[in-house]
Coordinates of C-alpha atoms in Angstrom, one line a residue:
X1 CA 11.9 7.6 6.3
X2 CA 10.5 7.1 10.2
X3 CA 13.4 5.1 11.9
X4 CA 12.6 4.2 15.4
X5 CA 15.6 5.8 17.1
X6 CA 18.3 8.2 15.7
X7 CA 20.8 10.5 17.3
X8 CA 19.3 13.6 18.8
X9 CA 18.8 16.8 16.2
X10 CA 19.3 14.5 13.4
X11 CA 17.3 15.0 9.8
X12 CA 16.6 11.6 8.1
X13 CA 14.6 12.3 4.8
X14 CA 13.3 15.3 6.1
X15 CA 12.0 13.8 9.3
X16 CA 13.5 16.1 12.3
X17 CA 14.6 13.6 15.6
X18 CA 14.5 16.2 18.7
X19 CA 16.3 14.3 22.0
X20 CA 13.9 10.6 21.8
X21 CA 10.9 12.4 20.6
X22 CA 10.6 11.2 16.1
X23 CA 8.9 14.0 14.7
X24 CA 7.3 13.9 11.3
X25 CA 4.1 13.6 9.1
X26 CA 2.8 10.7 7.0
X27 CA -0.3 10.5 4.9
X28 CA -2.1 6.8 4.7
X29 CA -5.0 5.9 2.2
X30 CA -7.7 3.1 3.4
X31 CA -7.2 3.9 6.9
X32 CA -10.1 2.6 8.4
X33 CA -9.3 -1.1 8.5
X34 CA -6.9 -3.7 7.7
X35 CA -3.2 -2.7 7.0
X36 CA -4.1 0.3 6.6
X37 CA -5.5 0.9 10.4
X38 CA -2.7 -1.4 11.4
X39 CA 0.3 1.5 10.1
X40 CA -1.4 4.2 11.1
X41 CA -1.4 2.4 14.6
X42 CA 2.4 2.0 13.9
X43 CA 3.5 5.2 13.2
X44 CA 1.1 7.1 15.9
X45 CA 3.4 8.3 18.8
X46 CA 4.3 11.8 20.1
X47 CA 5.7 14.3 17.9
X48 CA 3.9 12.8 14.7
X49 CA 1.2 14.0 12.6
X50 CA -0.7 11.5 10.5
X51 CA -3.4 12.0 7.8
X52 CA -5.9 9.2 7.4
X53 CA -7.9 9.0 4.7
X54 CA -10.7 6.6 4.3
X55 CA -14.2 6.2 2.7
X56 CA -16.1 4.7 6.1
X57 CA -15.8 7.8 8.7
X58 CA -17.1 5.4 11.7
X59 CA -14.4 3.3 11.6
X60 CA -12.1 6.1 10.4
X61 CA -12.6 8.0 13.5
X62 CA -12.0 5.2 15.7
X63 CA -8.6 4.4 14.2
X64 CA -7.6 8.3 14.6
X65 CA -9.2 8.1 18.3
X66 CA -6.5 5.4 18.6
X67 CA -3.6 7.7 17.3
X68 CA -4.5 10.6 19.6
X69 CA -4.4 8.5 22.5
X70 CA -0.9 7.3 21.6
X71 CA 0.4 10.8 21.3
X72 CA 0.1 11.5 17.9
X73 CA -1.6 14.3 16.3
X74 CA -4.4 13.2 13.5
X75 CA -6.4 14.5 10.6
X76 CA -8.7 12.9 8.9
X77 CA -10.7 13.1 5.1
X78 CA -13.7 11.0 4.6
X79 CA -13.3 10.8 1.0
X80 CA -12.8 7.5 -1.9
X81 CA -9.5 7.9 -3.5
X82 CA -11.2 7.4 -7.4
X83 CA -12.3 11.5 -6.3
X84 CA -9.0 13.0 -8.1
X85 CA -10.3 16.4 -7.2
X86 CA -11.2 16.3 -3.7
X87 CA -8.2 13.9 -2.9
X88 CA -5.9 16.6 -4.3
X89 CA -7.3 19.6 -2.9
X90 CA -7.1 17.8 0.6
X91 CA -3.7 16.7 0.3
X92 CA -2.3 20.4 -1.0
X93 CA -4.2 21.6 2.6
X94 CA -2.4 19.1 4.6
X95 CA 0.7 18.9 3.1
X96 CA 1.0 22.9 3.4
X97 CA 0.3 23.0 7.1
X98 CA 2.4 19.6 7.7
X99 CA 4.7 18.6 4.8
X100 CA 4.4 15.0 4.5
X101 CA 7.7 12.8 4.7
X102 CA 5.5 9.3 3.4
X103 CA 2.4 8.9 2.0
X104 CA 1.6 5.2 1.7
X105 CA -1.0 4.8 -1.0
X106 CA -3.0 1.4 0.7
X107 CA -6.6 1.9 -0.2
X108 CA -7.7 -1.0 -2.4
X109 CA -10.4 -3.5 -3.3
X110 CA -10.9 -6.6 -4.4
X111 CA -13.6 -8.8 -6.6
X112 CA -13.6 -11.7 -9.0
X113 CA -15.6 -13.4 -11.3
X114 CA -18.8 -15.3 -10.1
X115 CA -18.1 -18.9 -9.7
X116 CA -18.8 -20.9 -13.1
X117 CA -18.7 -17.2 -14.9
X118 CA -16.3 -17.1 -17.6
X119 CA -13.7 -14.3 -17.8
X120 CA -14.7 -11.1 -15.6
X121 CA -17.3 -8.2 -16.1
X122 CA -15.8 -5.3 -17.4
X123 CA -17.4 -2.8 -14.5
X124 CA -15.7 -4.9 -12.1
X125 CA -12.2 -4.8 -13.9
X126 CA -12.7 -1.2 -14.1
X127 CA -13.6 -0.4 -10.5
X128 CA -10.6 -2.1 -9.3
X129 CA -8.4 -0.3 -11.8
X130 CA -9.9 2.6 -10.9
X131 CA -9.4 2.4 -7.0
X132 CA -6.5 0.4 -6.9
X133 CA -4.1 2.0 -9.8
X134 CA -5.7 5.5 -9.8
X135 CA -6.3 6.1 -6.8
X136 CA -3.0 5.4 -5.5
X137 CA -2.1 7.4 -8.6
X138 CA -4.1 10.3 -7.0
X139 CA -2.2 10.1 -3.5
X140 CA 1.1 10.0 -4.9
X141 CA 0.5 12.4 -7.5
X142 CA 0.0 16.2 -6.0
X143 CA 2.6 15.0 -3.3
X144 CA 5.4 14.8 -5.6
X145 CA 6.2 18.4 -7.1
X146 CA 6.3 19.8 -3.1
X147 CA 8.5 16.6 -2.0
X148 CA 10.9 17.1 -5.1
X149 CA 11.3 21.0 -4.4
X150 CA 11.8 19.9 -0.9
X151 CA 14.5 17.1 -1.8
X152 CA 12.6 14.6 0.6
X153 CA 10.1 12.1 1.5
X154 CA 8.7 8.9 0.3
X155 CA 5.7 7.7 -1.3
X156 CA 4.9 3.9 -0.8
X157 CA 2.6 2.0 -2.7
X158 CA 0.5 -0.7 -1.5
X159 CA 0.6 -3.6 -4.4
X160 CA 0.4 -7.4 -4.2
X161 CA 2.4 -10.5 -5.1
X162 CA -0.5 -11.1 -8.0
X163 CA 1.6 -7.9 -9.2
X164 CA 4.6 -10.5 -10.1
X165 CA 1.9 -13.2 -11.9
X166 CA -1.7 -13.0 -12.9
X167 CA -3.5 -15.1 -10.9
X168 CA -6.6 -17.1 -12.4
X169 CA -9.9 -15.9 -11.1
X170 CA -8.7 -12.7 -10.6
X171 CA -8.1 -10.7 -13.2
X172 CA -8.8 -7.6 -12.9
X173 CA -7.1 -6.9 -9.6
X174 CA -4.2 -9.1 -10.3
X175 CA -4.1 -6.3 -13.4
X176 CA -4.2 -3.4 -11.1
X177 CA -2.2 -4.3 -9.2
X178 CA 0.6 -5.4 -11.7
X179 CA -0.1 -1.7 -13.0
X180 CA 0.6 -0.1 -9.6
X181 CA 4.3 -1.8 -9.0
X182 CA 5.0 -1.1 -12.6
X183 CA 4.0 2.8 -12.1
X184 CA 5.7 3.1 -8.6
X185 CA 8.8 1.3 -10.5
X186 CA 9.1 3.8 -13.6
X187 CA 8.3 6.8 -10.9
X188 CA 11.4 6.0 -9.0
X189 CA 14.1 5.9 -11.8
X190 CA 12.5 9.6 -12.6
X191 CA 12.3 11.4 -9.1
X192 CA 14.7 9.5 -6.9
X193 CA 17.8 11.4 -7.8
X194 CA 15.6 14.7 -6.8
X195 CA 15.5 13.1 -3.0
X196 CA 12.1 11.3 -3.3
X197 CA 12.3 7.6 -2.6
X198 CA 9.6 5.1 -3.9
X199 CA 8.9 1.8 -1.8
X200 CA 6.7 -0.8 -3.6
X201 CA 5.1 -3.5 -1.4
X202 CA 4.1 -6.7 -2.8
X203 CA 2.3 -8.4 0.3
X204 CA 1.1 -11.6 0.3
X205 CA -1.6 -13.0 2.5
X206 CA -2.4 -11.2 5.7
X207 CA -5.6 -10.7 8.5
X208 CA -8.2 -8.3 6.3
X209 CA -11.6 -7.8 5.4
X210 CA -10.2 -8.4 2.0
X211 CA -8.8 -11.9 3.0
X212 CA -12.3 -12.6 4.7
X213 CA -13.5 -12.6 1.8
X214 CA -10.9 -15.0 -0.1
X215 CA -12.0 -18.3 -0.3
X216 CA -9.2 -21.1 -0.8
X217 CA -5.7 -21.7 0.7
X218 CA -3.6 -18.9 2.2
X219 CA -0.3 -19.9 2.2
X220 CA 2.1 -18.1 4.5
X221 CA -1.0 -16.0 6.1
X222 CA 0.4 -13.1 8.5
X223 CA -1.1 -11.2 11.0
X224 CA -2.2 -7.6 9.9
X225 CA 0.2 -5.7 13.0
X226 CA 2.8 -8.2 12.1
X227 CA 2.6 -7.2 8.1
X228 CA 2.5 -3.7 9.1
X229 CA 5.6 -4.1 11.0
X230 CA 7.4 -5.5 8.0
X231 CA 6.0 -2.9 5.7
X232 CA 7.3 -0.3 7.9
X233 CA 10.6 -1.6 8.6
X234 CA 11.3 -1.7 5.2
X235 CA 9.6 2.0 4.7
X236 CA 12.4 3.0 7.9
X237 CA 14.8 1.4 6.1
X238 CA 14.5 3.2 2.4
X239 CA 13.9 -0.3 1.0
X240 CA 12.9 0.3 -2.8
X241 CA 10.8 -3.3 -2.9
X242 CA 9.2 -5.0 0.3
X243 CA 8.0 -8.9 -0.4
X244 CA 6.5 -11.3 1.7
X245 CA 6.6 -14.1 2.4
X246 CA 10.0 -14.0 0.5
X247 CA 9.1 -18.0 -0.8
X248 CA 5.6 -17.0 -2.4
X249 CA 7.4 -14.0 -4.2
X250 CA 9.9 -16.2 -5.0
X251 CA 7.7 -18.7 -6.6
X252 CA 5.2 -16.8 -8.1
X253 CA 8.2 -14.4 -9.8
X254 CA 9.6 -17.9 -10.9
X255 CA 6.2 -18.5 -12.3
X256 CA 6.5 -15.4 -14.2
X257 CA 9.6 -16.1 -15.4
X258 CA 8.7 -19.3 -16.7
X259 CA 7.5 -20.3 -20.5
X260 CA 3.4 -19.5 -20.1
X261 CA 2.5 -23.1 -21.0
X262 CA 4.2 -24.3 -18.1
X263 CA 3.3 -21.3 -15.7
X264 CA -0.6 -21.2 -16.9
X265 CA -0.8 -25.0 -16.4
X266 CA 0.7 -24.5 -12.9
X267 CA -1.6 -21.7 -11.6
X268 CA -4.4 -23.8 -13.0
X269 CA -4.7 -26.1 -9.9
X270 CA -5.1 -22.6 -7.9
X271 CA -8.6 -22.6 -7.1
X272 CA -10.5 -19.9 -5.1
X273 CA -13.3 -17.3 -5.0
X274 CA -13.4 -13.6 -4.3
X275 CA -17.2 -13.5 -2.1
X276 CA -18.5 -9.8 -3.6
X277 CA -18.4 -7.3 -0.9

């Protein structure tokens, strides 16, 4: 937890508050655009130490140019989360020079089927998987044993409102991402009592290269520093589930909750196309 003001010398999961200076470190996956970019924007100030992660090192670097002007002191790894190895082997370095108080596991992609294509090839489905559920699976993963023995921090995962209700034309992600609130879910009943608090974000639409790509309606659509602002308010604030818009997770875990007939004949009429990348 990163509140924004606290009373001098205070620790708050681990995160040391020395006169008006918030001190602390947090790791963030897919860093190089999008939300993303936009938190590590958010939590770059003086006294902090942030640990970007991205695949594109171009944009990467500009983001952690951006964080060392505002104060804040930045390291970064070129590397795709699907690399369990090298992911792990960076995070044990970092975490042992600057132990991490939240790792938000962001990096994701998305794709669809092409349009008139029944169903969804299975490379695609797996790729997503594979990024989205395993490689936040990867971030959160080799953090954990040194944030229990510690008795603090906070690993934050990065899912989707398709995580509430599969959405048609996207199956594979909506999958993934179903997987990735469902694993952050069954991780917190385990380590939470050991001091380790678990956030899962279910997001709708926001600015991204991955909503660029999105082709149909986008209810409720956010600005990217505006969604980053709620996601971190409710990271501050130990939330255990951030949603939003609070009406689309409303209605699409009401479509979940509904007999399938009726909730497959509803999400029928929602038509749209994922562009490849």
């Amino acid at each position: 937890m990163v509140p924004g003001t606290m009373v001098p010398g205070t620790m708050v999961t681990g995160t040391m508050v020395t006169g008006a200076m918030v001190t602390g470190a947090v790791v963030i996956s897919g860093a190089s655009s999008g939300l993303g970019a936009a938190l590590a924007r958010a939590y770059a100030g003086p006294g902090m130490t942030l640990g970007l992660i991205a695949r594109n090192a171009e944009r990467l670097a500009a983001v952690a140019a951006s964080g060392r002007a505002a104060g804040a002191a930045v390291e970064v790894a070129t590397i795709d989360v699907v690399d369990q190895a090298a992911i792990e082997a960076w995070l044990g370095a970092f975490d042992r020079a600057h132990p991490v108080d939240v790792a938000i596991a962001n990096a994701g992609v998305s794709a669809g089927p092409a349009p008139g294509e029944p169903g969804e090839q299975v490379a695609v489905t797996a790729h997503q998987v594979a990024v989205n559920l395993l490689g936040a699976a990867h971030v959160a993963a080799p953090l954990i044993p040194a944030m229990t023995v510690r008795g603090r921090g906070r690993i934050v995962f990065i899912a989707s409102l398709a995580a509430y209700r599969g959405l048609p034309y996207s199956p594979g992600y909506s999958a993934s991402k179903a997987g990735l609130r469902a694993y952050g879910e069954a991780l917190r009943a385990q380590i939470e009592p050991l001091g380790v608090g678990i956030t899962v974000v279910c997001p709708g639409f926001f600015a991204s290269p991955m909503t660029e790509r999105w082709q149909g309606a986008t209810p409720g659509l956010l600005s990217t520093e505006r969604a980053a602002k709620k996601v971190r308010r409710g990271i501050d604030r130990g939330r255990r589930r951030v949603s939003f818009p609070w009406w689309l997770a409303l209605g699409m875990r009401l479509g979940d909750a509904l007999p399938a007939a009726i909730g497959d004949r509803l999400l029928r009429g929602v038509r749209f196309h994922i562009c490849a990348p």
